[in-house]
Amino acid sequence: MVLLAMTGRTEGWIAEPYGSDVSRIIQFAEIDWEQWISILLFNQAKRQQRTSSPLYSLFRALYHLMAVSTGYRMLSQWVSVNPGGDTLDKLVIEGGRPLSGSIRIHGAKNAALPIMAASLLADGEITLHNVPHLLDIEVMLYILERLGCTCRHEQGTVTINTSLVRSHDVPEDLMKQMRSSIFLMGPLLARFGRVSVYQPGGCAIGERKIDLHLRGLEALGAQIEEQDQQIICHGANLTGADIHLDFPSVGATENIMMAAVLAEGTTTIFNAAREPEIQDLQHFLNAMGARIMGAGTDTITINGVEKLQPCTYEIIPDRIVAGTVMIAAAATRGNVTLTHCNPAHLTSLIHVLKRTGVQITVCNDIMTVSCMTRPKSVDRIVTSPYPSFPTDLQSQIMVLLSLADGFSVMKETVFEGRFKHVDELNVMGADISVDLNAAFIRGVPRLYGATVEATDLRAGAALVIAGLAAQGKTIVEQVHHIDRGYDQIEKLFQSLGASVERQSTVSKQLDFAN
Ligand code: EPU
C-alpha cells in the first residue's frame, strides 16, 4: 500500500486479502496523507489481531484517532463493486457432482446481528461465541467501533467492550450498508435516551419499511422526528406499554424487546414474531439480567429492569445455512451429514423435503440428508413467518423444485421482491413463470451451466445450488451478496466434494497492493 501511495495515483481501487480469502477493497480516490496513515494503522491492527499480539490495541486506538479525526469512511473497504459497477468476485462451478461428506454449521447471522447490537445495553465486555465470519458481521463490528466500542473477532468469538461508547448517532453511510443497522435504535435509545439513524439499506427484496419499529418505540414513550433523511429519537424515560404489531415483523419485535428491557414497568408485544432468533435474543438479554418471557410464542412480556450486566453467550446455529446445505445435497442427489445444527428449527423444510422424496435422518444436533432419485414436485409451498416455510429458503427450494418430476407452485408472502432469481434459473434451463407473488415451476430433467448474477443473498445461494446441480460450468457473479450470509461458500461446498472456485477480477491490483 505504501508503494501504491508513493506512485502518486490519486484515484482507483485496491484489494487486499481480508480474513483468509475474501478480497477487501479500498477506494482511494482523493485520499490524503492522513487518511493513508489511518488505513495503514487499520491494516496493521488487523494483522496484529490475527496473531493476537498486544500491539493490536495500540494500532487500533491510533487508527481510531486518525480515522475519526480525518473523517475517513473505512466502510468503503467492504464495498465489493468497482467504480464501473462490475463485480470483483465470481464463483466458477463445475456442476454435476453429488455432494458428499460432513459439514459443521456455523452460527446464525440473523441471531448474531441483533445480539451484537443488544450488547450496547450493558456497560463492559460482552463475549459471544459461534459468531460467523461474514460481511454483515464485520460491518456491524465496524459500526459498533465507530460508536466507541472496542471489538475483536477471532475464531468465531466476538468480544465487544461498550464502556467507552460516545456516540448515539449512526452515520448514513453505515446505515445503508445493511438492514440490521436498524437494530442499533432500540439499544442506544434504551441506554442513552437518544439515538439518530437513517433508513437502513440491505438486500433489495422489497420495500422493507420500518414503520412498525418506529410505532413500537413511540408506544414506549419515545419522541421521533424526521429531519431530511435522518430519524431522531428521544426518550429518556421509556415506559412499558402494550404493543400490537400489525405483522409479526422479526426486526420490529427485536427492536422493541431491546428498547423495552430498560423501560419502567411491563411491555407486552402481541402478534410478535416467533423465529428462533427472537428466542436467542431473549436468552441473551436474560443472561445479561433482563426479565423477558414468551419468545417463541406470539406474546412476549418484558419486565423492565434498571441495569444489565455483560455476559458470555453462544449464538444458535444458522438454520438458513443448514437449510441451504440440505437443499444442495438433495439437488445434487448427494448424501450429506450436517453437524452442530438444530433440526427443531427446520421442521417446515424437513417436511417439504420429505414430500419431495428426500431421505432425512435426525439425531440430536446431527442430520443426514440423501437423495438418490429425481425429487417429486410439491403442489404448493407458501412462505410466511415462523414456524411456516421461511422466505429465506424460498429461492433455494425453488432450485430443487425446478428439477422435480412435476409441477409446483411457490407463493411468497413476506417480501414482494423476492423472485429475482427466477430469470437467472430460467437462463440455466428451468421452466418457471411468475404472476404477482406466485411462481409456477414446471420441473425439468436437468439444468445447464450459464453465467448468472446473484441479485441478493439468498438468490445468490440458490444460483450456487443450481450451479452445483447443473450440467457444465456455471459462473455466479456479484458474490459479495452471498458473502453477507455464508462464510466462504466455496470452501463450504468444496469440503463436500464440489468443484467451486472463487475468482477475483482485480487479482492484478491485488498483487500490486501487496
Ligand atoms: N415490515 C413492515 N414494516 C416494518 C417492518 C417490516 O412493513 O416496520 C414488513 C417488511 O417490509 C416485510 C415483512 O414485514 O415485508 C417482514 O419483515 P421483517 O421485519 O419480519 O424482516 P426483517 O426483520 O427485515 C429478518 C431477517 C431477514 C428475513 C426476515 C423474515 C434479519 C437481519 N433479517 O428481516 O433475513 O428474511 O426477517 O424472516 O434478521 C436474510 O437473511 O437473507 C434476510 C433477508
Coordinates of C-alpha atoms and ligand atoms in Angstrom, one line a residue:
M1 CA 0.0 0.0 0.0
V2 CA 2.9 2.3 0.8
L3 CA 4.2 1.7 -2.7
L4 CA 0.8 2.4 -4.2
A5 CA 0.6 5.6 -2.3
M6 CA 4.0 6.6 -3.5
T7 CA 3.2 6.1 -7.1
G8 CA 1.1 9.2 -6.8
R9 CA -2.1 7.6 -8.2
T10 CA -5.0 9.7 -7.0
E11 CA -7.9 7.5 -7.8
G12 CA -8.8 3.9 -8.3
W13 CA -9.3 0.8 -6.1
I14 CA -7.0 -1.6 -4.4
A15 CA -7.8 -5.0 -3.0
E16 CA -6.2 -6.8 -0.1
P17 CA -6.8 -10.3 1.3
Y18 CA -9.3 -10.0 4.1
G19 CA -9.8 -12.7 6.6
S20 CA -8.4 -15.7 4.8
D21 CA -9.9 -15.3 1.3
V22 CA -12.3 -12.5 0.8
S23 CA -10.9 -9.5 -1.0
R24 CA -11.0 -6.3 0.9
I25 CA -11.4 -3.4 -1.4
I26 CA -10.4 0.1 -0.7
Q27 CA -11.4 3.1 -2.8
F28 CA -8.5 5.5 -2.6
A29 CA -9.9 8.3 -4.7
E30 CA -9.0 11.6 -3.0
I31 CA -7.4 10.1 0.0
D32 CA -4.9 12.4 1.6
W33 CA -1.8 11.5 3.6
E34 CA -3.6 11.5 7.0
Q35 CA -6.1 9.0 5.6
W36 CA -3.4 6.9 4.2
I37 CA -1.8 6.7 7.7
S38 CA -5.2 5.8 9.1
I39 CA -5.6 2.9 6.5
L40 CA -2.1 1.7 7.3
L41 CA -2.8 1.6 11.0
F42 CA -6.0 -0.2 10.4
N43 CA -4.2 -2.9 8.3
Q44 CA -1.5 -3.2 10.9
A45 CA -4.1 -3.6 13.7
K46 CA -5.9 -6.3 11.6
R47 CA -2.6 -8.2 11.1
Q48 CA -1.8 -8.0 14.8
Q49 CA -5.3 -9.1 15.7
R50 CA -4.9 -12.2 13.7
T51 CA -1.7 -13.1 15.7
S52 CA -3.3 -12.0 19.0
S53 CA -0.5 -9.5 19.5
P54 CA -0.8 -7.0 22.3
L55 CA 0.2 -4.4 19.7
Y56 CA -3.3 -4.8 18.3
S57 CA -4.9 -2.5 20.9
L58 CA -2.3 0.2 20.3
F59 CA -2.7 0.1 16.5
R60 CA -6.5 0.0 16.9
A61 CA -6.5 3.1 19.2
L62 CA -4.2 5.0 16.9
Y63 CA -6.3 4.1 13.9
H64 CA -9.4 5.3 15.7
L65 CA -7.8 8.6 16.4
M66 CA -6.8 9.1 12.8
A67 CA -10.0 7.7 11.3
V68 CA -12.2 9.8 13.4
S69 CA -10.1 13.0 13.1
T70 CA -9.9 12.7 9.3
G71 CA -13.5 11.6 8.9
Y72 CA -12.3 8.8 6.6
R73 CA -15.1 6.3 5.8
M74 CA -13.4 2.9 6.2
L75 CA -16.6 1.3 5.2
S76 CA -15.6 1.7 1.6
Q77 CA -13.4 -1.3 2.2
W78 CA -16.3 -3.6 2.4
V79 CA -17.9 -2.3 -0.8
S80 CA -17.3 -5.1 -3.3
V81 CA -18.0 -3.4 -6.6
N82 CA -15.5 -1.3 -8.5
P83 CA -16.2 2.2 -9.8
G84 CA -17.5 0.7 -13.1
G85 CA -20.0 -1.3 -11.2
D86 CA -18.5 -4.7 -12.3
T87 CA -18.2 -7.5 -9.8
L88 CA -14.9 -8.3 -8.3
D89 CA -15.5 -11.8 -7.2
K90 CA -17.3 -14.6 -9.1
L91 CA -17.8 -18.2 -8.4
V92 CA -16.9 -20.7 -11.1
I93 CA -18.7 -24.0 -10.6
E94 CA -18.3 -27.3 -12.5
G95 CA -21.6 -28.9 -11.8
G96 CA -22.9 -32.4 -11.7
R97 CA -21.1 -33.8 -8.7
P98 CA -23.2 -35.3 -5.9
L99 CA -22.3 -33.6 -2.6
S100 CA -21.0 -36.0 -0.1
G101 CA -19.4 -35.8 3.4
S102 CA -20.0 -34.0 6.7
I103 CA -20.2 -30.3 7.4
R104 CA -20.4 -28.2 10.6
I105 CA -23.0 -25.4 10.5
H106 CA -21.8 -22.0 11.6
G107 CA -23.6 -19.6 13.9
A108 CA -26.7 -17.7 12.8
K109 CA -26.2 -14.3 11.2
N110 CA -29.7 -13.2 12.0
A111 CA -29.3 -14.1 15.6
A112 CA -25.8 -12.7 16.0
L113 CA -26.6 -9.3 14.5
P114 CA -29.3 -8.2 16.9
I115 CA -27.4 -9.7 19.8
M116 CA -24.3 -7.7 18.9
A117 CA -26.4 -4.6 18.8
A118 CA -28.0 -5.6 22.2
S119 CA -24.6 -5.7 23.7
L120 CA -24.8 -1.9 23.8
L121 CA -27.4 -2.3 26.6
A122 CA -24.7 -3.3 29.1
D123 CA -21.6 -1.4 30.3
G124 CA -18.5 -3.6 29.9
E125 CA -17.2 -6.5 27.9
I126 CA -19.6 -9.0 26.2
T127 CA -18.2 -12.2 24.8
L128 CA -20.1 -14.0 22.0
H129 CA -19.2 -17.5 20.8
N130 CA -20.2 -19.1 17.5
V131 CA -20.3 -15.8 15.6
P132 CA -19.8 -16.5 11.9
H133 CA -17.2 -14.6 9.8
L134 CA -19.5 -12.8 7.4
L135 CA -19.5 -9.4 5.7
D136 CA -22.6 -8.3 7.6
I137 CA -21.0 -9.2 10.9
E138 CA -17.8 -7.3 10.1
V139 CA -20.0 -4.3 9.1
M140 CA -21.8 -4.5 12.5
L141 CA -18.5 -4.7 14.3
Y142 CA -17.3 -1.7 12.4
I143 CA -20.4 0.3 13.3
L144 CA -20.0 -0.6 16.9
E145 CA -16.4 0.6 16.8
R146 CA -17.5 3.9 15.2
L147 CA -19.9 4.3 18.2
G148 CA -16.9 3.9 20.6
C149 CA -16.9 0.1 21.3
T150 CA -13.7 -1.9 21.2
C151 CA -14.3 -5.1 19.3
R152 CA -12.5 -8.3 18.4
H153 CA -13.5 -11.2 16.2
E154 CA -11.2 -14.3 16.4
Q155 CA -12.1 -17.8 15.5
G156 CA -15.8 -17.4 16.0
T157 CA -15.6 -15.5 19.2
V158 CA -16.5 -11.8 19.3
T159 CA -15.8 -9.5 22.2
I160 CA -17.5 -6.1 22.4
N161 CA -16.4 -3.6 25.1
T162 CA -19.1 -1.0 25.4
S163 CA -17.6 1.1 28.2
L164 CA -16.5 3.9 26.0
V165 CA -19.5 4.4 23.8
R166 CA -19.5 8.1 23.0
S167 CA -21.9 8.4 20.0
H168 CA -25.6 7.8 19.6
D169 CA -25.6 8.9 16.0
V170 CA -25.3 6.2 13.3
P171 CA -23.9 7.8 10.2
E172 CA -25.9 7.5 6.9
D173 CA -23.2 5.6 5.0
L174 CA -23.1 2.9 7.7
M175 CA -26.9 2.6 8.0
K176 CA -27.0 2.0 4.2
Q177 CA -24.7 -1.0 4.4
M178 CA -27.3 -3.4 5.8
R179 CA -30.8 -3.7 7.1
S180 CA -29.5 -4.8 10.6
S181 CA -28.1 -1.4 11.3
I182 CA -31.7 -0.6 12.4
F183 CA -31.1 -2.9 15.5
L184 CA -29.0 -0.1 17.0
M185 CA -32.0 2.0 17.5
G186 CA -33.6 0.1 20.4
P187 CA -30.4 -0.4 22.5
L188 CA -29.0 3.1 22.0
L189 CA -32.3 4.7 22.9
A190 CA -32.8 2.5 26.0
R191 CA -29.3 3.0 27.3
F192 CA -28.7 6.7 26.4
G193 CA -32.1 8.2 25.9
R194 CA -31.3 9.3 22.4
V195 CA -30.4 7.9 19.0
S196 CA -30.3 9.1 15.5
V197 CA -30.3 6.8 12.4
Y198 CA -31.2 6.8 8.7
Q199 CA -33.3 4.5 6.7
P200 CA -31.4 1.2 6.6
G201 CA -30.0 -0.5 3.5
G202 CA -30.0 -4.2 2.9
C203 CA -30.9 -6.8 0.3
A204 CA -33.2 -5.4 -2.4
I205 CA -36.0 -7.8 -1.8
G206 CA -39.0 -5.5 -1.2
E207 CA -39.9 -2.2 0.3
R208 CA -38.7 -3.1 3.8
K209 CA -40.4 -0.3 5.8
I210 CA -39.5 0.4 9.4
D211 CA -42.9 1.9 10.5
L212 CA -43.5 -1.0 12.9
H213 CA -40.2 -0.3 14.6
L214 CA -40.9 3.4 15.0
R215 CA -44.5 2.9 16.2
G216 CA -43.3 0.4 18.8
L217 CA -40.7 2.8 20.1
E218 CA -43.3 5.6 20.2
A219 CA -45.6 3.4 22.2
L220 CA -42.8 3.2 24.8
G221 CA -42.7 7.0 25.0
A222 CA -40.0 7.9 22.5
Q223 CA -40.4 11.1 20.6
I224 CA -39.5 10.6 17.0
E225 CA -38.8 13.3 14.4
E226 CA -37.6 13.0 10.9
Q227 CA -35.3 15.7 9.5
D228 CA -34.5 15.2 5.8
Q229 CA -33.4 11.6 5.8
Q230 CA -32.4 11.4 9.5
I231 CA -34.6 9.8 12.1
I232 CA -34.0 11.3 15.6
C233 CA -35.5 9.6 18.7
H234 CA -35.6 11.0 22.2
G235 CA -36.8 9.0 25.1
A236 CA -35.0 9.4 28.4
N237 CA -37.8 7.8 30.4
L238 CA -39.3 4.9 28.4
T239 CA -42.3 3.3 29.9
G240 CA -43.7 -0.2 29.4
A241 CA -46.7 -0.5 27.1
D242 CA -49.0 -3.0 25.3
I243 CA -47.8 -3.1 21.7
H244 CA -49.8 -4.8 18.9
L245 CA -47.8 -5.5 15.8
D246 CA -49.8 -5.4 12.5
F247 CA -47.5 -8.0 11.2
P248 CA -45.1 -10.3 13.1
S249 CA -42.0 -8.4 12.0
V250 CA -38.8 -10.1 13.1
G251 CA -36.8 -6.8 13.3
A252 CA -39.6 -4.8 14.9
T253 CA -40.1 -7.5 17.6
E254 CA -36.4 -7.5 18.4
N255 CA -36.0 -3.7 18.4
I256 CA -39.0 -3.3 20.8
M257 CA -37.6 -6.0 23.1
M258 CA -34.2 -4.2 23.2
A259 CA -35.8 -0.8 23.9
A260 CA -38.3 -2.2 26.5
V261 CA -35.8 -4.1 28.5
L262 CA -34.7 -1.0 30.5
A263 CA -38.1 0.7 30.4
E264 CA -40.1 1.3 33.6
G265 CA -42.8 -1.3 34.0
T266 CA -44.1 -4.1 31.8
T267 CA -44.2 -4.2 28.0
T268 CA -46.2 -6.8 26.2
I269 CA -45.8 -7.4 22.5
F270 CA -48.8 -9.0 20.8
N271 CA -48.5 -10.7 17.4
A272 CA -44.8 -10.9 18.0
A273 CA -42.5 -12.8 15.5
R274 CA -41.8 -16.3 16.7
E275 CA -38.5 -17.0 14.9
P276 CA -35.7 -18.9 16.8
E277 CA -33.6 -15.8 16.5
I278 CA -36.1 -14.0 18.7
Q279 CA -35.7 -16.7 21.3
D280 CA -32.0 -16.4 21.1
L281 CA -32.2 -12.7 21.7
Q282 CA -34.4 -13.3 24.8
H283 CA -31.9 -15.8 26.2
F284 CA -29.1 -13.4 25.6
L285 CA -30.9 -10.5 27.2
N286 CA -31.9 -12.6 30.2
A287 CA -28.3 -13.8 30.6
M288 CA -27.5 -10.1 31.0
G289 CA -30.2 -9.7 33.7
A290 CA -33.3 -8.9 31.7
R291 CA -36.7 -10.4 32.6
I292 CA -38.3 -11.5 29.4
M293 CA -40.8 -14.3 28.8
G294 CA -42.7 -15.7 25.9
A295 CA -40.2 -15.5 22.9
G296 CA -41.1 -18.3 20.6
T297 CA -44.8 -17.6 21.1
D298 CA -46.8 -14.6 19.7
T299 CA -46.9 -12.8 23.0
I300 CA -43.7 -11.6 24.6
T301 CA -43.6 -10.0 28.1
I302 CA -40.8 -7.8 29.1
N303 CA -40.5 -6.6 32.7
G304 CA -38.2 -3.6 32.7
V305 CA -35.0 -3.7 34.8
E306 CA -32.7 -0.9 35.9
K307 CA -29.5 -2.2 34.6
L308 CA -28.0 -5.1 32.5
Q309 CA -24.6 -6.8 33.1
P310 CA -22.2 -8.0 30.5
C311 CA -22.2 -11.8 29.9
T312 CA -20.8 -14.6 27.8
Y313 CA -23.2 -16.2 25.3
E314 CA -23.2 -18.7 22.4
I315 CA -25.2 -18.0 19.2
I316 CA -27.5 -20.6 17.8
P317 CA -26.7 -22.5 14.6
D318 CA -27.7 -20.9 11.3
R319 CA -30.9 -22.6 10.2
I320 CA -30.8 -21.0 6.8
V321 CA -27.2 -22.1 6.1
A322 CA -28.2 -25.6 7.3
G323 CA -31.3 -25.5 5.0
T324 CA -29.2 -24.3 2.1
V325 CA -26.8 -27.2 2.5
M326 CA -29.7 -29.7 2.9
I327 CA -31.3 -28.5 -0.4
A328 CA -27.9 -28.6 -2.2
A329 CA -27.4 -32.1 -1.0
A330 CA -30.9 -33.1 -2.4
A331 CA -30.5 -31.1 -5.7
T332 CA -27.1 -32.8 -6.4
R333 CA -28.5 -36.2 -5.4
G334 CA -25.9 -36.4 -2.7
N335 CA -25.5 -37.6 0.8
V336 CA -24.5 -35.1 3.4
T337 CA -24.3 -35.0 7.2
L338 CA -24.8 -31.7 9.0
T339 CA -23.4 -31.3 12.5
H340 CA -23.9 -28.6 15.1
C341 CA -27.3 -27.7 13.6
N342 CA -30.7 -27.5 15.3
P343 CA -33.3 -29.7 13.4
A344 CA -36.1 -28.4 15.5
H345 CA -35.6 -25.0 13.7
L346 CA -36.0 -26.7 10.4
T347 CA -39.3 -28.6 10.7
S348 CA -41.1 -26.9 7.8
L349 CA -38.1 -27.5 5.4
I350 CA -37.8 -31.1 6.6
H351 CA -41.5 -31.6 5.9
V352 CA -41.2 -30.2 2.4
L353 CA -38.0 -32.2 1.6
K354 CA -39.6 -35.4 2.7
R355 CA -42.6 -34.7 0.4
T356 CA -40.1 -34.5 -2.5
G357 CA -38.8 -37.9 -1.5
V358 CA -35.6 -36.8 0.1
Q359 CA -34.4 -39.0 3.0
I360 CA -33.6 -37.3 6.2
T361 CA -32.5 -38.8 9.5
V362 CA -32.1 -36.7 12.7
C363 CA -30.2 -37.5 15.8
N364 CA -29.8 -34.6 18.3
D365 CA -27.9 -31.9 16.5
I366 CA -26.9 -34.1 13.6
M367 CA -28.9 -34.5 10.4
T368 CA -28.2 -36.7 7.3
V369 CA -29.8 -35.8 4.0
S370 CA -29.7 -38.0 1.0
C371 CA -31.5 -38.2 -2.3
M372 CA -30.9 -41.0 -4.8
T373 CA -33.7 -40.4 -7.3
R374 CA -35.3 -37.5 -9.1
P375 CA -37.3 -35.4 -6.5
K376 CA -41.1 -35.2 -6.7
S377 CA -42.9 -31.9 -7.1
V378 CA -44.8 -30.2 -4.3
D379 CA -48.1 -28.8 -5.3
R380 CA -47.9 -25.7 -3.1
I381 CA -45.5 -24.0 -0.7
V382 CA -46.3 -20.7 0.9
T383 CA -43.6 -18.7 2.7
S384 CA -44.8 -16.9 5.9
P385 CA -43.4 -16.2 9.3
Y386 CA -42.0 -18.9 11.5
P387 CA -42.9 -21.7 12.0
S388 CA -44.1 -21.7 8.4
F389 CA -41.8 -22.2 5.4
P390 CA -39.1 -19.4 5.6
T391 CA -38.8 -16.8 2.9
D392 CA -35.0 -17.1 3.4
L393 CA -35.2 -20.6 1.8
Q394 CA -37.7 -19.9 -0.9
S395 CA -35.2 -19.3 -3.7
Q396 CA -33.1 -22.4 -2.7
I397 CA -36.0 -24.8 -2.6
M398 CA -37.1 -23.5 -6.0
V399 CA -34.0 -24.9 -7.5
L400 CA -34.9 -28.4 -6.2
L401 CA -38.5 -27.9 -7.5
S402 CA -37.1 -26.9 -10.9
L403 CA -35.5 -30.3 -11.1
A404 CA -38.5 -32.2 -9.7
D405 CA -40.8 -34.5 -11.6
G406 CA -44.0 -32.5 -11.9
F407 CA -45.5 -29.1 -11.4
S408 CA -45.1 -27.0 -8.2
V409 CA -46.3 -23.6 -7.0
M410 CA -44.4 -21.3 -4.7
K411 CA -46.2 -18.4 -3.1
E412 CA -44.1 -15.7 -1.4
T413 CA -46.0 -13.7 1.2
V414 CA -43.2 -12.0 3.2
F415 CA -41.3 -9.9 0.7
E416 CA -42.7 -8.6 -2.5
G417 CA -39.4 -8.5 -4.5
R418 CA -38.0 -12.0 -3.9
F419 CA -38.3 -13.7 -7.2
K420 CA -35.3 -12.1 -8.9
H421 CA -33.5 -15.5 -9.1
V422 CA -36.3 -16.8 -11.4
D423 CA -34.9 -15.2 -14.6
E424 CA -31.4 -16.5 -13.8
L425 CA -32.7 -20.0 -13.2
N426 CA -34.6 -19.9 -16.5
V427 CA -31.3 -18.9 -18.2
M428 CA -30.0 -22.2 -16.8
G429 CA -32.9 -24.2 -18.4
A430 CA -35.5 -24.0 -15.6
D431 CA -39.1 -23.5 -16.6
I432 CA -40.6 -21.0 -14.1
S433 CA -43.1 -18.3 -14.6
V434 CA -44.2 -15.6 -12.1
D435 CA -47.5 -14.0 -11.6
L436 CA -47.5 -11.4 -8.8
N437 CA -46.4 -13.3 -5.7
A438 CA -46.6 -16.8 -7.1
A439 CA -44.1 -18.8 -9.1
F440 CA -45.2 -21.7 -11.2
I441 CA -42.5 -24.3 -11.6
R442 CA -42.5 -27.0 -14.2
G443 CA -39.8 -29.4 -13.3
V444 CA -37.1 -30.1 -16.0
P445 CA -34.8 -33.2 -16.1
R446 CA -31.7 -31.0 -15.8
L447 CA -30.3 -27.5 -15.6
Y448 CA -27.3 -26.3 -17.7
G449 CA -24.4 -24.2 -16.7
A450 CA -24.6 -20.5 -17.5
T451 CA -23.3 -17.1 -16.4
V452 CA -25.8 -15.7 -13.9
E453 CA -25.9 -12.9 -11.4
A454 CA -26.6 -13.0 -7.6
T455 CA -29.1 -10.2 -7.1
D456 CA -29.4 -10.7 -3.3
L457 CA -28.0 -13.0 -0.6
R458 CA -30.5 -15.9 -0.8
A459 CA -31.0 -15.6 -4.6
G460 CA -27.2 -15.9 -4.8
A461 CA -27.2 -19.1 -2.7
A462 CA -29.9 -20.6 -4.9
L463 CA -27.8 -19.9 -8.0
V464 CA -24.9 -21.7 -6.4
I465 CA -27.1 -24.7 -5.7
A466 CA -28.3 -24.6 -9.3
G467 CA -24.7 -24.5 -10.5
L468 CA -23.7 -27.5 -8.3
A469 CA -26.6 -29.5 -9.8
A470 CA -26.3 -28.3 -13.4
Q471 CA -24.5 -29.9 -16.2
G472 CA -21.4 -27.9 -17.2
K473 CA -19.9 -24.7 -16.0
T474 CA -21.8 -22.0 -14.1
I475 CA -20.4 -18.6 -13.3
V476 CA -22.1 -16.8 -10.4
E477 CA -21.4 -13.0 -10.4
Q478 CA -21.9 -10.4 -7.7
V479 CA -20.7 -12.8 -5.0
H480 CA -20.5 -10.1 -2.4
H481 CA -24.2 -10.6 -1.8
I482 CA -23.6 -14.2 -0.9
D483 CA -20.7 -13.2 1.4
R484 CA -23.2 -11.4 3.6
G485 CA -24.6 -14.6 4.9
Y486 CA -22.4 -17.6 4.1
D487 CA -18.8 -17.9 5.4
Q488 CA -16.8 -18.7 2.3
I489 CA -19.5 -20.6 0.5
E490 CA -16.9 -22.0 -2.0
K491 CA -15.0 -23.7 0.9
L492 CA -18.2 -25.0 2.4
F493 CA -19.1 -26.8 -0.8
Q494 CA -15.5 -27.8 -1.7
S495 CA -15.4 -29.7 1.6
L496 CA -18.4 -31.7 0.3
G497 CA -16.6 -32.6 -2.9
A498 CA -17.9 -29.8 -5.2
S499 CA -15.8 -28.0 -7.7
V500 CA -16.3 -24.4 -6.8
E501 CA -13.6 -21.7 -7.2
R502 CA -13.7 -18.0 -6.3
Q503 CA -12.2 -15.7 -8.9
S504 CA -11.4 -12.1 -8.4
T505 CA -11.3 -9.8 -11.4
V506 CA -8.9 -7.5 -9.6
S507 CA -6.2 -10.0 -8.9
K508 CA -3.6 -7.8 -10.7
Q509 CA -4.4 -4.9 -8.4
L510 CA -4.2 -7.4 -5.5
D511 CA -0.6 -8.2 -6.4
F512 CA 0.2 -4.5 -6.8
A513 CA -1.4 -3.6 -3.4
N514 CA 0.6 -6.2 -1.6
Ligands
EPU1 N1 -42.3 -4.7 7.5 C1 -43.1 -3.6 7.5 N2 -42.8 -2.6 8.5 C2 -41.8 -2.8 9.4 C3 -41.1 -4.0 9.4 C4 -41.3 -4.9 8.5 O1 -43.9 -3.4 6.7 O2 -41.6 -1.9 10.2 C5 -42.6 -5.7 6.5 C6 -41.4 -5.9 5.6 O3 -41.4 -4.9 4.6 C7 -41.6 -7.3 5.1 C8 -42.2 -8.0 6.3 O4 -42.7 -7.0 7.1 O5 -42.4 -7.3 4.0 C9 -41.2 -8.9 7.1 O6 -40.1 -8.1 7.6 P1 -39.4 -8.4 8.9 O7 -39.3 -7.2 9.7 O8 -40.0 -9.6 9.6 O9 -38.0 -8.8 8.4 P2 -36.6 -8.2 8.8 O10 -36.5 -8.0 10.3 O11 -36.3 -7.0 7.9 C10 -35.5 -10.5 9.1 C11 -34.3 -11.2 8.5 C12 -34.5 -11.5 7.1 C13 -35.7 -12.4 7.0 C14 -36.9 -11.8 7.6 C15 -38.1 -12.6 7.6 C16 -32.5 -10.3 9.9 C17 -31.3 -9.4 10.0 N3 -33.1 -10.3 8.7 O12 -35.6 -9.3 8.3 O13 -33.3 -12.2 6.6 O14 -35.9 -12.7 5.6 O15 -36.6 -11.4 9.0 O16 -37.8 -13.8 8.2 O17 -32.9 -10.9 10.9 C18 -31.7 -12.9 5.0 O18 -31.1 -13.4 6.0 O19 -31.5 -13.1 3.8 C19 -32.9 -12.0 5.4 C20 -33.4 -11.1 4.5

